[in-house]
Amino acid sequence: MFKYRIISFPLLLFLLYLIFFQPWGSWIFIVGAPVVIALALYEAGKLFSLCKIENDPVFTAELGGIGAFLFFLNCFFGFQTGIFSLLLMIVILAEILLLLCTLLFSKDEVKFRKLFNSVAIAGIFGYCYILFASFYFDRMCPFFLLYLMLTAKAMDTGGYVFGMISNKLMPGGNHKIAPSISPKKSWEGFFGGMAFSIAVSMIFWRCLGNFAWYFYLAGGVLLALLSFAGDLTESALKRRAGVKDSAQWIPGMGGVLDVLDSFLYIGPAVALIAAVSAIFSI
């Protein structure tokens, strides 16, 4: 598994380089991000199906993917009103009408349940990931999303490395956090991952320096905690579904949802912090 990660991780970093540092990177993001979100929603739908929560994973993926594509197009062109906003509203209204029509005219309760759950999964997971990805278009700080991604994933990477090493070196193995949910997660990995997140955050402070150092320190701690919470949430879902990975798309890492689980709570949390800061003029 470790040797596959050594191959997969640099490829993901190269993709980030193309997106953030090439002039045509925005188009890679606009086309690629909805596909990635759709795959994550498809995997989430499959996991919920295994947990006896009936849904249509393909429909779930389509809802999130199309919505994300239209939303990112709108963000890129900066239209408050216009064709892309109109298309996005049409998609949302079509989803609502489809749900209502199924409720009113379908006698198949299973079909309605599957449709309703698909909309719910796409709405909850899709909203979190679309909101997170929308920071790419933040004109105040173009690399804000890159900061969020690398700092959050440092928790995952550091946790994996420190957890693996400590489990081999410590007599009797390392100390588990929640063995009933995720047997491999340990306190050694948790604090090692947090140290990684703080280190990456402080590197951004040295490179950018647009805020005081303690903001980056707090950011590293907060993103590490949110990353761990997202990881633990997906682990609990996979545990209940009885699978090790959400899929097998990425060698050594599993599925797309296994890679994106760290970002599940970050978008809403950052948006909430920004809203509170704006209200109180912090």
Coordinates of C-alpha atoms in Angstrom, one line a residue:
M1 CA 0.0 0.0 0.0
F2 CA 2.8 2.4 0.9
K3 CA 4.6 1.9 -2.4
Y4 CA 1.4 2.7 -4.3
R5 CA 1.0 5.9 -2.3
I6 CA 4.5 6.9 -3.3
I7 CA 3.4 6.7 -6.9
S8 CA -0.1 8.2 -6.6
F9 CA 0.7 11.2 -4.3
P10 CA 3.3 12.8 -6.7
L11 CA 0.8 12.5 -9.5
L12 CA -1.8 14.3 -7.5
L13 CA 0.7 17.0 -6.7
F14 CA 1.5 17.4 -10.4
L15 CA -2.2 17.8 -11.1
L16 CA -2.4 20.5 -8.5
Y17 CA 0.5 22.2 -10.1
L18 CA -1.3 22.2 -13.4
I19 CA -4.5 23.6 -11.9
F20 CA -2.9 26.4 -9.7
F21 CA 0.2 27.4 -11.7
Q22 CA -0.7 27.1 -15.4
P23 CA -2.7 29.7 -17.2
W24 CA -5.2 27.1 -18.5
G25 CA -5.5 25.5 -15.1
S26 CA -8.9 27.1 -14.4
W27 CA -10.4 25.0 -17.3
I28 CA -8.9 21.8 -15.9
F29 CA -10.5 22.7 -12.6
I30 CA -13.9 23.6 -14.1
V31 CA -14.1 20.4 -16.0
G32 CA -12.2 18.1 -13.6
A33 CA -13.7 19.2 -10.3
P34 CA -17.3 18.3 -11.1
V35 CA -16.1 14.9 -12.4
V36 CA -14.3 14.3 -9.1
I37 CA -17.3 15.4 -7.1
A38 CA -19.6 13.2 -9.1
L39 CA -17.3 10.2 -8.5
A40 CA -17.2 10.9 -4.8
L41 CA -21.0 11.2 -4.7
Y42 CA -21.3 7.9 -6.6
E43 CA -19.1 6.2 -4.1
A44 CA -21.1 7.8 -1.2
G45 CA -24.3 6.5 -2.8
K46 CA -22.9 3.0 -3.0
L47 CA -21.8 3.1 0.6
F48 CA -25.2 4.2 1.8
S49 CA -26.8 1.4 -0.3
L50 CA -24.6 -1.1 1.5
C51 CA -25.8 0.5 4.7
K52 CA -29.4 -0.3 3.7
I53 CA -30.2 3.3 2.8
E54 CA -31.7 2.9 -0.6
N55 CA -30.7 5.4 -3.3
D56 CA -29.6 5.6 -6.9
P57 CA -25.8 6.3 -6.9
V58 CA -25.7 7.2 -10.6
F59 CA -28.5 9.8 -10.2
T60 CA -26.8 11.1 -7.1
A61 CA -23.6 11.6 -9.1
E62 CA -25.4 13.3 -11.9
L63 CA -27.1 15.8 -9.6
G64 CA -23.9 16.8 -7.9
G65 CA -21.7 16.8 -11.1
I66 CA -24.1 18.9 -13.2
G67 CA -24.7 21.3 -10.3
A68 CA -21.0 21.7 -9.7
F69 CA -20.1 22.2 -13.3
L70 CA -22.7 25.0 -13.8
F71 CA -21.8 26.6 -10.4
F72 CA -18.1 26.7 -11.2
L73 CA -18.8 28.1 -14.7
N74 CA -20.8 30.9 -13.0
C75 CA -18.0 31.5 -10.5
F76 CA -15.4 31.7 -13.3
F77 CA -17.3 34.2 -15.4
G78 CA -18.5 36.2 -12.4
F79 CA -22.1 36.4 -13.5
Q80 CA -24.6 37.3 -10.8
T81 CA -27.3 36.8 -13.4
G82 CA -27.0 35.3 -16.8
I83 CA -27.1 32.1 -18.7
F84 CA -25.1 29.9 -16.2
S85 CA -27.1 31.2 -13.2
L86 CA -30.3 30.5 -15.1
L87 CA -29.1 27.0 -16.0
L88 CA -28.2 26.3 -12.4
M89 CA -31.6 27.4 -11.2
I90 CA -33.2 25.2 -13.9
V91 CA -31.3 22.2 -12.7
I92 CA -32.3 22.9 -9.1
L93 CA -36.0 23.4 -10.0
A94 CA -36.0 20.3 -12.2
E95 CA -34.7 18.3 -9.2
I96 CA -37.5 19.7 -7.0
L97 CA -40.1 19.1 -9.6
L98 CA -38.9 15.5 -10.1
L99 CA -39.0 14.9 -6.4
L100 CA -42.6 16.3 -6.2
C101 CA -43.8 14.4 -9.2
T102 CA -42.5 11.2 -7.8
L103 CA -44.2 11.9 -4.5
L104 CA -47.5 12.8 -6.1
F105 CA -47.8 10.3 -8.9
S106 CA -45.7 7.3 -8.1
K107 CA -47.2 4.4 -6.1
D108 CA -43.8 2.8 -5.8
E109 CA -42.6 3.7 -2.3
V110 CA -39.2 2.1 -2.8
K111 CA -38.6 4.2 -5.9
F112 CA -39.6 7.4 -4.1
R113 CA -37.3 6.5 -1.2
K114 CA -34.4 5.9 -3.5
L115 CA -35.0 9.2 -5.3
F116 CA -35.4 11.2 -2.1
N117 CA -32.3 9.7 -0.5
S118 CA -30.3 10.4 -3.7
V119 CA -31.3 14.1 -3.6
A120 CA -30.4 14.2 0.1
I121 CA -27.0 12.6 -0.4
A122 CA -26.2 14.9 -3.3
G123 CA -27.5 17.9 -1.4
I124 CA -25.5 17.2 1.8
F125 CA -22.2 15.8 0.4
G126 CA -22.4 17.8 -2.8
Y127 CA -22.9 21.0 -1.0
C128 CA -20.0 20.4 1.3
Y129 CA -17.6 19.6 -1.6
I130 CA -18.9 22.3 -4.0
L131 CA -18.6 24.9 -1.2
F132 CA -15.1 23.7 -0.5
A133 CA -14.0 23.8 -4.1
S134 CA -15.6 27.2 -4.7
F135 CA -12.7 28.8 -2.7
Y136 CA -10.7 28.3 -5.9
F137 CA -12.5 31.3 -7.3
D138 CA -11.8 33.5 -4.2
R139 CA -10.3 36.6 -5.8
M140 CA -9.0 37.8 -2.4
C141 CA -6.5 34.9 -2.3
P142 CA -6.2 32.7 -5.4
F143 CA -4.2 30.0 -3.5
F144 CA -6.5 29.8 -0.5
L145 CA -7.9 26.5 -1.7
L146 CA -4.4 25.1 -2.3
Y147 CA -3.6 26.1 1.3
L148 CA -6.7 24.4 2.6
M149 CA -6.0 21.2 0.6
L150 CA -2.3 20.7 1.4
T151 CA -2.7 21.6 5.1
A152 CA -5.7 19.3 5.5
K153 CA -4.1 16.4 3.6
A154 CA -0.9 16.8 5.7
M155 CA -3.0 15.6 8.6
D156 CA -3.9 12.5 6.6
T157 CA -0.4 11.9 5.3
G158 CA 1.3 12.6 8.7
G159 CA -1.2 10.4 10.5
Y160 CA -0.5 7.5 8.1
V161 CA 3.3 7.8 8.4
F162 CA 3.5 8.3 12.2
G163 CA 0.8 5.7 12.8
M164 CA 2.6 3.1 10.7
I165 CA 6.0 3.8 12.2
S166 CA 4.8 3.9 15.8
N167 CA 2.9 0.7 15.4
K168 CA 6.0 -1.1 14.2
L169 CA 8.4 0.4 16.8
M170 CA 6.3 0.5 20.0
P171 CA 6.0 -2.8 22.0
G172 CA 2.5 -4.0 21.7
G173 CA 1.7 -1.5 19.0
N174 CA 0.5 2.1 19.2
H175 CA -2.5 3.4 21.1
K176 CA -5.8 3.3 19.1
I177 CA -8.3 6.1 19.1
A178 CA -11.5 4.5 18.0
P179 CA -10.8 0.8 17.1
S180 CA -14.5 0.0 16.7
I181 CA -14.7 2.6 13.9
S182 CA -11.2 2.8 12.4
P183 CA -8.8 0.1 13.8
K184 CA -5.7 1.7 12.4
K185 CA -6.1 5.3 13.7
S186 CA -3.9 6.0 16.7
W187 CA -3.1 8.8 19.0
E188 CA 0.5 8.8 17.8
G189 CA -0.7 9.2 14.2
F190 CA -3.2 11.9 15.3
F191 CA -0.5 14.1 16.9
G192 CA 2.0 13.3 14.2
G193 CA -0.5 14.3 11.5
M194 CA -1.4 17.5 13.4
A195 CA 2.4 18.4 13.5
F196 CA 2.5 17.9 9.8
S197 CA -0.5 20.2 9.2
I198 CA 0.9 22.9 11.4
A199 CA 4.3 22.6 9.6
V200 CA 2.6 22.9 6.2
S201 CA 0.6 25.9 7.4
M202 CA 3.7 27.6 8.7
I203 CA 5.4 27.1 5.4
F204 CA 2.6 29.0 3.8
W205 CA 3.1 31.8 6.4
R206 CA 6.8 32.0 5.4
C207 CA 5.9 32.1 1.7
L208 CA 2.9 34.4 1.8
G209 CA 3.1 36.3 5.1
N210 CA -0.2 38.0 4.5
F211 CA -1.4 37.3 8.1
A212 CA 0.3 37.0 11.5
W213 CA 2.0 33.7 12.3
Y214 CA -0.6 32.8 15.0
F215 CA -3.4 32.8 12.4
Y216 CA -1.5 30.1 10.4
L217 CA -0.8 28.2 13.6
A218 CA -4.5 28.2 14.5
G219 CA -5.3 27.3 10.9
G220 CA -3.0 24.3 11.0
V221 CA -4.7 23.0 14.2
L222 CA -8.2 23.7 13.0
L223 CA -7.7 22.1 9.6
A224 CA -6.1 19.1 11.2
L225 CA -9.1 18.6 13.4
L226 CA -11.6 19.1 10.6
S227 CA -9.6 16.7 8.4
F228 CA -9.6 14.1 11.1
A229 CA -13.3 14.5 11.7
G230 CA -14.0 14.0 8.0
D231 CA -11.8 11.0 7.8
L232 CA -13.4 9.4 10.9
T233 CA -16.9 10.1 9.4
E234 CA -16.1 8.2 6.2
S235 CA -14.4 5.4 8.2
A236 CA -17.6 5.0 10.2
L237 CA -19.7 4.8 7.0
K238 CA -17.3 2.3 5.5
R239 CA -17.3 0.3 8.7
R240 CA -21.1 0.0 8.7
A241 CA -21.0 -0.8 5.0
G242 CA -18.5 -3.6 5.6
V243 CA -15.9 -2.4 3.1
K244 CA -12.3 -1.3 3.4
D245 CA -12.3 1.4 0.7
S246 CA -15.0 3.4 -1.0
A247 CA -13.6 2.2 -4.4
Q248 CA -10.4 1.2 -6.1
W249 CA -9.8 4.0 -8.6
I250 CA -6.5 5.3 -7.0
P251 CA -3.8 2.7 -6.2
G252 CA -2.8 2.7 -2.6
M253 CA -5.5 5.3 -1.7
G254 CA -8.8 3.6 -2.6
G255 CA -11.6 5.7 -4.1
V256 CA -12.1 9.3 -4.7
L257 CA -14.2 9.6 -1.5
D258 CA -11.2 8.2 0.4
V259 CA -9.1 11.1 -0.8
L260 CA -11.8 13.8 -0.3
D261 CA -13.0 12.7 3.1
S262 CA -10.6 15.1 4.7
F263 CA -12.4 18.1 3.1
L264 CA -16.0 17.1 4.1
Y265 CA -16.3 19.7 6.9
I266 CA -13.8 22.3 5.9
G267 CA -15.9 24.2 3.3
P268 CA -18.9 24.8 5.7
A269 CA -16.6 25.5 8.6
V270 CA -14.5 28.2 6.7
A271 CA -17.7 29.7 5.3
L272 CA -19.2 29.9 8.8
I273 CA -16.0 31.5 10.2
A274 CA -16.0 34.0 7.4
A275 CA -19.7 34.9 8.0
V276 CA -19.1 35.3 11.7
S277 CA -16.0 37.5 11.1
A278 CA -18.0 39.7 8.7
I279 CA -20.9 40.1 11.1
F280 CA -18.6 41.1 14.0
S281 CA -16.0 42.9 11.7
I282 CA -13.2 40.7 13.0

